[in-house]
Amino acid sequence: MKILVINTGSSSVKYQLFDMVTEEVLATGMAERIGEDSGKLTHQVMVKNGTHQKRVIEDLNIDHREGMEKITELLTDPEHGVITDKSEISAVGHRVVHGGETFQAPIIIDEKVILEIRKNTPLAPLHNPANLTGIRVAMSIFPGAPQVAVFDTAFHQTLPRHAYVYALPYDLYKNHQVRRYGFHGTSHAYVAEKSAEYLKRPLSELNLITLHLGNGASMAAIKDGQCVDTSMGLTPLEGLVMGTRTGDIDPAIPFFLANHLNMSLDEIDGLLNKESGLKGICGANDMRVVLERAEKEDDLAQLALEVYTYRIKKYIGAYVAVLGRLDALIFTGGIGENSPVIRERCCRDLSCLNIEIDADKNNSSGDPLRQISPSGSNVRVLVVPTNEELKIARETKKVVTGT
Ligand code: ADP
């Protein structure tokens, strides 16, 4: 069984084709800068010995449909293709950012589902319309394949209401669905499952804190295998410090910016989402650059690291209080998986919570999935590489075949 996973953005389509018997990736790639003259399509075929065969097509001016058609041509190319005909694709799994309160699990897409995803557009005005474009295009290019929506928000739908209701007038929740939703759910769910496998314990018995630290960043508190709190809110702006997003700030700051600096709503939106976070403090949003500069004694880069890891420590403390007992703390995402410095800073002086890191294990580049806490420690600290595409492929298979 072959499943195509698609992640459609407003100007990009990322894709991976899986063989679900082996769970191997057969091909992966991305069409980017859609709608511009400088559009580019990068397509990689996985060759048996673990090497990649890469094709890059540049200076394309394509829309989403043409992008998907090109991708299909490359997948079925007689010389380098990985399938002979597009009908070999049994199902298509779509990442959909906002499922609101309607979707608590992946679902086969029909016109009713499309309507409901569209209804959630006010909650994700940039993402849901792009996801719907990808769905429409894939439905027409692969008419025989069931299309499945896998929602970023679904894993967090188990939050108890005291964790998702904001202290705003209650009718804003009742009538306008203003509440905490949380994002990165597919990643939090995937690493929680991998951790349970690694620890050889049922997920339903585990209390976990998962830290997804990528360009965007979020944490989840997982009790007996179910998500009970998460740091992102109505939108992905709340919570941790991110590459360019503020995370938590005093909600009165936007009024100050409007009243004293005459900023418009759009300007404030841009400032909080695109000009803040690590970039706002030290000018760089890429954590590798921030770390390099901090090592060279750049004061603002050091401050950015301090603010970034201090926020995470506060959330760890809060989530231990929420959970009562913690079995494992899990790092994932580009930063969580690759930066021993950040992991060490997040866990520094947390032995009062039984959280400790073994410096050698933290610095070693052994197995990608590994324990970095000392042997015998009460709280296991793990590094678990995330794989959202594989999780979407698995969920798609489960919905389509029932297994
Ligand atoms: P996205 O959220 O877009 O999927 P990723 O999960 O790939 O992003 O994470 C991107 C972040 O990971 C960037 O800030 C990048 O600097 C950081 N990163 C990648 N490799 C390393 C590394 N070796 N050390 C520190 N940070 C890293």
Tab-separated table of N, CA and C in Angstrom, residues 210-347:
chain	number	residue	atom	x	y	z
A	210	THR	N	6.328	16.757	26.593
A	210	THR	CA	6.997	16.754	25.292
A	210	THR	C	7.337	18.196	24.901
A	211	LEU	N	8.568	18.380	24.427
A	211	LEU	CA	9.015	19.715	23.993
A	211	LEU	C	9.330	19.654	22.510
A	212	HIS	N	8.480	20.263	21.692
A	212	HIS	CA	8.751	20.352	20.256
A	212	HIS	C	9.412	21.709	20.010
A	213	LEU	N	10.725	21.688	19.789
A	213	LEU	CA	11.467	22.945	19.616
A	213	LEU	C	12.003	23.031	18.194
A	214	GLY	N	11.245	23.676	17.321
A	214	GLY	CA	11.692	23.905	15.939
A	214	GLY	C	11.646	25.399	15.697
A	215	ASN	N	11.335	25.822	14.462
A	215	ASN	CA	11.136	27.256	14.246
A	215	ASN	C	9.972	27.745	15.093
A	216	GLY	N	8.875	26.990	15.015
A	216	GLY	CA	7.803	27.170	16.002
A	216	GLY	C	8.140	26.268	17.175
A	217	ALA	N	7.589	26.548	18.346
A	217	ALA	CA	7.926	25.693	19.499
A	217	ALA	C	6.717	25.572	20.403
A	218	SER	N	6.499	24.353	20.906
A	218	SER	CA	5.405	24.187	21.862
A	218	SER	C	5.694	23.008	22.780
A	219	MET	N	4.997	22.990	23.903
A	219	MET	CA	5.134	21.892	24.863
A	219	MET	C	3.760	21.294	25.122
A	220	ALA	N	3.783	20.016	25.553
A	220	ALA	CA	2.515	19.386	25.941
A	220	ALA	C	2.715	18.615	27.229
A	221	ALA	N	1.681	18.655	28.085
A	221	ALA	CA	1.656	17.836	29.295
A	221	ALA	C	0.717	16.672	29.015
A	222	ILE	N	1.242	15.454	29.164
A	222	ILE	CA	0.482	14.257	28.777
A	222	ILE	C	0.312	13.369	30.007
A	223	LYS	N	-0.941	13.145	30.410
A	223	LYS	CA	-1.221	12.370	31.631
A	223	LYS	C	-1.903	11.069	31.217
A	224	ASP	N	-1.363	9.967	31.678
A	224	ASP	CA	-1.904	8.645	31.290
A	224	ASP	C	-2.134	8.575	29.778
A	225	GLY	N	-1.172	9.116	29.031
A	225	GLY	CA	-1.213	9.018	27.573
A	225	GLY	C	-2.082	10.054	26.878
A	226	GLN	N	-2.801	10.876	27.650
A	226	GLN	CA	-3.690	11.872	27.022
A	226	GLN	C	-3.196	13.283	27.276
A	227	CYS	N	-3.316	14.132	26.262
A	227	CYS	CA	-2.834	15.498	26.412
A	227	CYS	C	-3.756	16.277	27.365
A	228	VAL	N	-3.165	16.884	28.407
A	228	VAL	CA	-3.993	17.642	29.367
A	228	VAL	C	-3.656	19.138	29.365
A	229	ASP	N	-2.541	19.506	28.744
A	229	ASP	CA	-2.272	20.943	28.567
A	229	ASP	C	-1.230	21.129	27.478
A	230	THR	N	-1.233	22.289	26.873
A	230	THR	CA	-0.260	22.588	25.828
A	230	THR	C	-0.051	24.096	25.766
A	231	SER	N	1.132	24.504	25.268
A	231	SER	CA	1.522	25.908	25.441
A	231	SER	C	0.969	26.833	24.359
A	232	MET	N	0.705	26.327	23.144
A	232	MET	CA	0.110	27.200	22.127
A	232	MET	C	-1.381	27.335	22.396
A	233	GLY	N	-2.010	28.379	21.893
A	233	GLY	CA	-3.373	28.662	22.308
A	233	GLY	C	-4.381	28.669	21.183
A	234	LEU	N	-5.134	29.762	21.096
A	234	LEU	CA	-6.068	29.958	19.978
A	234	LEU	C	-5.285	29.949	18.671
A	235	THR	N	-4.083	30.507	18.730
A	235	THR	CA	-3.180	30.538	17.572
A	235	THR	C	-1.813	30.035	18.033
A	236	PRO	N	-0.878	29.835	17.103
A	236	PRO	CA	0.454	29.361	17.499
A	236	PRO	C	1.331	30.442	18.143
A	237	LEU	N	0.763	31.601	18.451
A	237	LEU	CA	1.579	32.697	18.981
A	237	LEU	C	1.868	32.551	20.475
A	238	GLU	N	0.998	31.840	21.187
A	238	GLU	CA	1.131	31.776	22.652
A	238	GLU	C	2.194	30.761	23.083
A	239	GLY	N	2.742	30.987	24.269
A	239	GLY	CA	3.584	29.956	24.883
A	239	GLY	C	5.056	30.280	24.867
A	240	LEU	N	5.841	29.352	24.279
A	240	LEU	CA	7.301	29.468	24.326
A	240	LEU	C	7.801	30.585	23.425
A	241	VAL	N	9.028	31.018	23.682
A	241	VAL	CA	9.714	31.945	22.771
A	241	VAL	C	10.064	31.139	21.517
A	242	MET	N	9.838	31.700	20.346
A	242	MET	CA	10.114	30.962	19.097
A	242	MET	C	11.095	31.747	18.234
A	243	GLY	N	11.327	31.251	17.019
A	243	GLY	CA	12.269	31.927	16.124
A	243	GLY	C	11.905	33.390	15.935
A	244	THR	N	10.639	33.623	15.565
A	244	THR	CA	10.214	35.016	15.325
A	244	THR	C	8.951	35.386	16.102
A	245	ARG	N	8.399	34.448	16.892
A	245	ARG	CA	7.164	34.748	17.640
A	245	ARG	C	7.477	34.992	19.107
A	246	THR	N	6.681	35.903	19.698
A	246	THR	CA	6.916	36.270	21.092
A	246	THR	C	6.687	35.141	22.080
A	247	GLY	N	5.681	34.269	21.811
A	247	GLY	CA	5.164	33.445	22.908
A	247	GLY	C	4.465	34.358	23.891
A	248	ASP	N	4.345	33.914	25.169
A	248	ASP	CA	3.575	34.666	26.175
A	248	ASP	C	4.119	36.087	26.362
A	249	ILE	N	3.208	37.035	26.313
A	249	ILE	CA	3.540	38.415	26.689
A	249	ILE	C	2.343	38.990	27.446
A	250	ASP	N	2.536	40.116	28.067
A	250	ASP	CA	1.417	40.826	28.690
A	250	ASP	C	0.423	41.182	27.578
A	251	PRO	N	-0.860	40.742	27.704
A	251	PRO	CA	-1.815	41.034	26.630
A	251	PRO	C	-2.056	42.523	26.415
A	252	ALA	N	-1.592	43.367	27.340
A	252	ALA	CA	-1.800	44.809	27.178
A	252	ALA	C	-0.721	45.444	26.289
A	253	ILE	N	0.323	44.687	25.952
A	253	ILE	CA	1.390	45.274	25.118
A	253	ILE	C	0.855	45.783	23.778
A	254	PRO	N	-0.021	45.039	23.080
A	254	PRO	CA	-0.557	45.586	21.813
A	254	PRO	C	-1.253	46.939	21.984
A	255	PHE	N	-1.936	47.157	23.141
A	255	PHE	CA	-2.583	48.473	23.340
A	255	PHE	C	-1.518	49.556	23.473
A	256	PHE	N	-0.458	49.204	24.185
A	256	PHE	CA	0.634	50.165	24.350
A	256	PHE	C	1.214	50.518	22.968
A	257	LEU	N	1.428	49.507	22.129
A	257	LEU	CA	2.010	49.748	20.798
A	257	LEU	C	1.079	50.613	19.954
A	258	ALA	N	-0.229	50.363	20.084
A	258	ALA	CA	-1.195	51.144	19.302
A	258	ALA	C	-1.283	52.574	19.829
A	259	ASN	N	-1.381	52.700	21.156
A	259	ASN	CA	-1.627	54.033	21.734
A	259	ASN	C	-0.395	54.917	21.726
A	260	HIS	N	0.775	54.339	21.961
A	260	HIS	CA	1.977	55.168	22.109
A	260	HIS	C	2.858	55.187	20.870
A	261	LEU	N	2.772	54.133	20.049
A	261	LEU	CA	3.625	54.114	18.851
A	261	LEU	C	2.793	54.177	17.569
A	262	ASN	N	1.481	54.365	17.740
A	262	ASN	CA	0.575	54.488	16.590
A	262	ASN	C	0.662	53.333	15.604
A	263	MET	N	0.896	52.147	16.133
A	263	MET	CA	0.981	51.002	15.212
A	263	MET	C	-0.422	50.502	14.877
A	264	SER	N	-0.581	50.050	13.623
A	264	SER	CA	-1.883	49.505	13.210
A	264	SER	C	-1.973	48.045	13.659
A	265	LEU	N	-3.185	47.491	13.550
A	265	LEU	CA	-3.363	46.075	13.918
A	265	LEU	C	-2.457	45.175	13.093
A	266	ASP	N	-2.379	45.454	11.793
A	266	ASP	CA	-1.535	44.622	10.923
A	266	ASP	C	-0.070	44.715	11.324
A	267	GLU	N	0.357	45.931	11.665
A	267	GLU	CA	1.763	46.100	12.078
A	267	GLU	C	2.045	45.339	13.371
A	268	ILE	N	1.096	45.398	14.284
A	268	ILE	CA	1.293	44.696	15.565
A	268	ILE	C	1.322	43.184	15.329
A	269	ASP	N	0.412	42.723	14.476
A	269	ASP	CA	0.373	41.298	14.123
A	269	ASP	C	1.740	40.868	13.560
A	270	GLY	N	2.255	41.654	12.614
A	270	GLY	CA	3.558	41.344	12.009
A	270	GLY	C	4.675	41.367	13.035
A	271	LEU	N	4.617	42.346	13.927
A	271	LEU	CA	5.674	42.478	14.951
A	271	LEU	C	5.699	41.250	15.861
A	272	LEU	N	4.514	40.842	16.342
A	272	LEU	CA	4.461	39.744	17.308
A	272	LEU	C	4.782	38.391	16.665
A	273	ASN	N	4.387	38.234	15.382
A	273	ASN	CA	4.563	36.932	14.718
A	273	ASN	C	5.875	36.788	13.960
A	274	LYS	N	6.356	37.918	13.402
A	274	LYS	CA	7.489	37.785	12.468
A	274	LYS	C	8.748	38.516	12.890
A	275	GLU	N	8.635	39.424	13.850
A	275	GLU	CA	9.803	40.242	14.200
A	275	GLU	C	10.217	40.061	15.650
A	276	SER	N	9.640	39.098	16.329
A	276	SER	CA	9.898	38.968	17.768
A	276	SER	C	10.675	37.682	18.061
A	277	GLY	N	10.466	37.100	19.208
A	277	GLY	CA	11.166	35.859	19.562
A	277	GLY	C	12.681	36.063	19.559
A	278	LEU	N	13.412	35.029	19.155
A	278	LEU	CA	14.882	35.120	19.116
A	278	LEU	C	15.305	36.287	18.231
A	279	LYS	N	14.614	36.405	17.078
A	279	LYS	CA	14.962	37.475	16.127
A	279	LYS	C	14.781	38.850	16.761
A	280	GLY	N	13.695	39.011	17.498
A	280	GLY	CA	13.431	40.301	18.114
A	280	GLY	C	14.518	40.692	19.105
A	281	ILE	N	14.965	39.703	19.877
A	281	ILE	CA	15.947	40.033	20.924
A	281	ILE	C	17.342	40.239	20.331
A	282	CYS	N	17.751	39.323	19.419
A	282	CYS	CA	19.169	39.414	19.001
A	282	CYS	C	19.365	39.534	17.491
A	283	GLY	N	18.271	39.578	16.733
A	283	GLY	CA	18.425	39.806	15.290
A	283	GLY	C	18.515	38.532	14.461
A	284	ALA	N	18.665	37.371	15.099
A	284	ALA	CA	18.757	36.111	14.331
A	284	ALA	C	17.677	35.160	14.815
A	285	ASN	N	16.981	34.509	13.857
A	285	ASN	CA	15.938	33.567	14.286
A	285	ASN	C	16.397	32.118	14.198
A	286	ASP	N	17.515	31.881	13.503
A	286	ASP	CA	18.032	30.516	13.368
A	286	ASP	C	18.860	30.190	14.611
A	287	MET	N	18.452	29.130	15.338
A	287	MET	CA	19.112	28.843	16.607
A	287	MET	C	20.609	28.585	16.444
A	288	ARG	N	21.020	28.008	15.300
A	288	ARG	CA	22.465	27.764	15.112
A	288	ARG	C	23.231	29.076	15.113
A	289	VAL	N	22.658	30.094	14.490
A	289	VAL	CA	23.320	31.408	14.441
A	289	VAL	C	23.345	32.027	15.842
A	290	VAL	N	22.226	31.907	16.565
A	290	VAL	CA	22.165	32.474	17.923
A	290	VAL	C	23.239	31.808	18.796
A	291	LEU	N	23.352	30.482	18.693
A	291	LEU	CA	24.342	29.763	19.518
A	291	LEU	C	25.769	30.182	19.170
A	292	GLU	N	26.027	30.312	17.878
A	292	GLU	CA	27.374	30.725	17.437
A	292	GLU	C	27.733	32.105	17.989
A	293	ARG	N	26.754	33.018	17.857
A	293	ARG	CA	27.011	34.387	18.333
A	293	ARG	C	27.173	34.416	19.845
A	294	ALA	N	26.365	33.613	20.539
A	294	ALA	CA	26.457	33.598	22.008
A	294	ALA	C	27.829	33.094	22.435
A	295	GLU	N	28.354	32.135	21.689
A	295	GLU	CA	29.672	31.595	22.035
A	295	GLU	C	30.766	32.646	21.864
A	296	LYS	N	30.514	33.582	20.938
A	296	LYS	CA	31.483	34.673	20.717
A	296	LYS	C	31.183	35.857	21.620
A	297	GLU	N	30.487	35.589	22.739
A	297	GLU	CA	30.224	36.622	23.765
A	297	GLU	C	29.297	37.739	23.292
A	298	ASP	N	28.495	37.486	22.254
A	298	ASP	CA	27.509	38.494	21.842
A	298	ASP	C	26.423	38.573	22.928
A	299	ASP	N	26.321	39.737	23.558
A	299	ASP	CA	25.465	39.883	24.735
A	299	ASP	C	23.999	39.622	24.422
A	300	LEU	N	23.494	40.141	23.282
A	300	LEU	CA	22.068	39.967	22.978
A	300	LEU	C	21.747	38.528	22.581
A	301	ALA	N	22.703	37.854	21.940
A	301	ALA	CA	22.491	36.430	21.629
A	301	ALA	C	22.434	35.630	22.930
A	302	GLN	N	23.294	35.992	23.892
A	302	GLN	CA	23.259	35.298	25.189
A	302	GLN	C	21.933	35.567	25.897
A	303	LEU	N	21.477	36.814	25.806
A	303	LEU	CA	20.198	37.154	26.432
A	303	LEU	C	19.055	36.363	25.782
A	304	ALA	N	19.096	36.260	24.441
A	304	ALA	CA	18.042	35.512	23.723
A	304	ALA	C	17.997	34.064	24.223
A	305	LEU	N	19.165	33.459	24.405
A	305	LEU	CA	19.209	32.071	24.909
A	305	LEU	C	18.651	31.985	26.324
A	306	GLU	N	18.996	32.990	27.133
A	306	GLU	CA	18.509	32.980	28.522
A	306	GLU	C	16.987	33.086	28.561
A	307	VAL	N	16.443	34.017	27.763
A	307	VAL	CA	14.981	34.211	27.764
A	307	VAL	C	14.301	32.944	27.225
A	308	TYR	N	14.880	32.376	26.164
A	308	TYR	CA	14.324	31.179	25.514
A	308	TYR	C	14.251	30.003	26.497
A	309	THR	N	15.355	29.734	27.182
A	309	THR	CA	15.390	28.537	28.040
A	309	THR	C	14.697	28.788	29.382
A	310	TYR	N	14.698	30.044	29.841
A	310	TYR	CA	13.992	30.374	31.089
A	310	TYR	C	12.497	30.118	30.923
A	311	ARG	N	11.954	30.505	29.762
A	311	ARG	CA	10.520	30.283	29.500
A	311	ARG	C	10.217	28.781	29.520
A	312	ILE	N	11.096	28.005	28.903
A	312	ILE	CA	10.863	26.546	28.875
A	312	ILE	C	10.894	25.985	30.292
A	313	LYS	N	11.870	26.449	31.099
A	313	LYS	CA	11.949	25.935	32.480
A	313	LYS	C	10.672	26.250	33.262
A	314	LYS	N	10.134	27.445	33.052
A	314	LYS	CA	8.893	27.797	33.762
A	314	LYS	C	7.766	26.841	33.361
A	315	TYR	N	7.689	26.530	32.088
A	315	TYR	CA	6.646	25.599	31.625
A	315	TYR	C	6.875	24.191	32.169
A	316	ILE	N	8.152	23.782	32.261
A	316	ILE	CA	8.418	22.435	32.812
A	316	ILE	C	7.887	22.384	34.244
A	317	GLY	N	8.218	23.414	35.027
A	317	GLY	CA	7.746	23.449	36.417
A	317	GLY	C	6.227	23.413	36.482
A	318	ALA	N	5.595	24.196	35.629
A	318	ALA	CA	4.124	24.251	35.633
A	318	ALA	C	3.538	22.887	35.264
A	319	TYR	N	4.127	22.244	34.279
A	319	TYR	CA	3.556	20.975	33.812
A	319	TYR	C	3.814	19.837	34.793
A	320	VAL	N	4.938	19.902	35.533
A	320	VAL	CA	5.140	18.898	36.591
A	320	VAL	C	4.026	19.066	37.628
A	321	ALA	N	3.699	20.322	37.948
A	321	ALA	CA	2.615	20.575	38.908
A	321	ALA	C	1.283	20.056	38.366
A	322	VAL	N	1.058	20.227	37.072
A	322	VAL	CA	-0.189	19.755	36.453
A	322	VAL	C	-0.275	18.224	36.506
A	323	LEU	N	0.873	17.569	36.239
A	323	LEU	CA	0.863	16.099	36.114
A	323	LEU	C	0.946	15.388	37.466
A	324	GLY	N	1.596	16.018	38.441
A	324	GLY	CA	1.762	15.362	39.741
A	324	GLY	C	2.923	14.390	39.760
A	325	ARG	N	3.040	13.572	38.739
A	325	ARG	CA	4.170	12.634	38.616
A	325	ARG	C	4.668	12.688	37.178
A	326	LEU	N	5.984	12.748	37.023
A	326	LEU	CA	6.530	12.808	35.665
A	326	LEU	C	7.391	11.574	35.407
A	327	ASP	N	7.108	10.866	34.294
A	327	ASP	CA	7.926	9.701	33.939
A	327	ASP	C	9.036	10.080	32.960
A	328	ALA	N	8.731	10.942	32.007
A	328	ALA	CA	9.775	11.286	31.026
A	328	ALA	C	9.541	12.675	30.442
A	329	LEU	N	10.688	13.304	30.135
A	329	LEU	CA	10.697	14.620	29.485
A	329	LEU	C	11.329	14.378	28.117
A	330	ILE	N	10.652	14.828	27.048
A	330	ILE	CA	11.080	14.418	25.701
A	330	ILE	C	11.388	15.638	24.840
A	331	PHE	N	12.608	15.661	24.297
A	331	PHE	CA	13.010	16.753	23.397
A	331	PHE	C	12.856	16.308	21.950
A	332	THR	N	12.235	17.168	21.122
A	332	THR	CA	12.160	16.879	19.689
A	332	THR	C	12.172	18.188	18.893
A	333	GLY	N	12.084	18.089	17.540
A	333	GLY	CA	12.164	19.273	16.667
A	333	GLY	C	13.636	19.592	16.381
A	334	GLY	N	13.864	20.448	15.385
A	334	GLY	CA	15.243	20.746	14.949
A	334	GLY	C	16.166	21.131	16.093
A	335	ILE	N	15.676	21.951	17.019
A	335	ILE	CA	16.510	22.402	18.140
A	335	ILE	C	16.568	21.315	19.219
A	336	GLY	N	15.423	20.760	19.569
A	336	GLY	CA	15.368	19.730	20.612
A	336	GLY	C	16.194	18.506	20.263
A	337	GLU	N	16.219	18.144	18.970
A	337	GLU	CA	16.956	16.946	18.572
A	337	GLU	C	18.449	17.193	18.431
A	338	ASN	N	18.814	18.451	18.092
A	338	ASN	CA	20.205	18.694	17.693
A	338	ASN	C	21.038	19.558	18.614
A	339	SER	N	20.431	20.181	19.617
A	339	SER	CA	21.237	21.108	20.408
A	339	SER	C	21.417	20.653	21.862
A	340	PRO	N	22.592	20.057	22.166
A	340	PRO	CA	22.873	19.677	23.556
A	340	PRO	C	22.893	20.898	24.473
A	341	VAL	N	23.322	22.053	23.950
A	341	VAL	CA	23.418	23.258	24.780
A	341	VAL	C	22.025	23.674	25.262
A	342	ILE	N	21.071	23.695	24.356
A	342	ILE	CA	19.702	24.081	24.745
A	342	ILE	C	19.118	23.061	25.704
A	343	ARG	N	19.324	21.777	25.431
A	343	ARG	CA	18.762	20.749	26.328
A	343	ARG	C	19.329	20.906	27.734
A	344	GLU	N	20.641	21.145	27.794
A	344	GLU	CA	21.278	21.284	29.108
A	344	GLU	C	20.739	22.502	29.850
A	345	ARG	N	20.588	23.614	29.132
A	345	ARG	CA	20.101	24.845	29.786
A	345	ARG	C	18.656	24.687	30.263
A	346	CYS	N	17.847	23.969	29.482
A	346	CYS	CA	16.438	23.785	29.880
A	346	CYS	C	16.330	22.936	31.142
A	347	CYS	N	17.261	22.035	31.333
A	347	CYS	CA	17.171	21.091	32.469
A	347	CYS	C	18.097	21.475	33.616
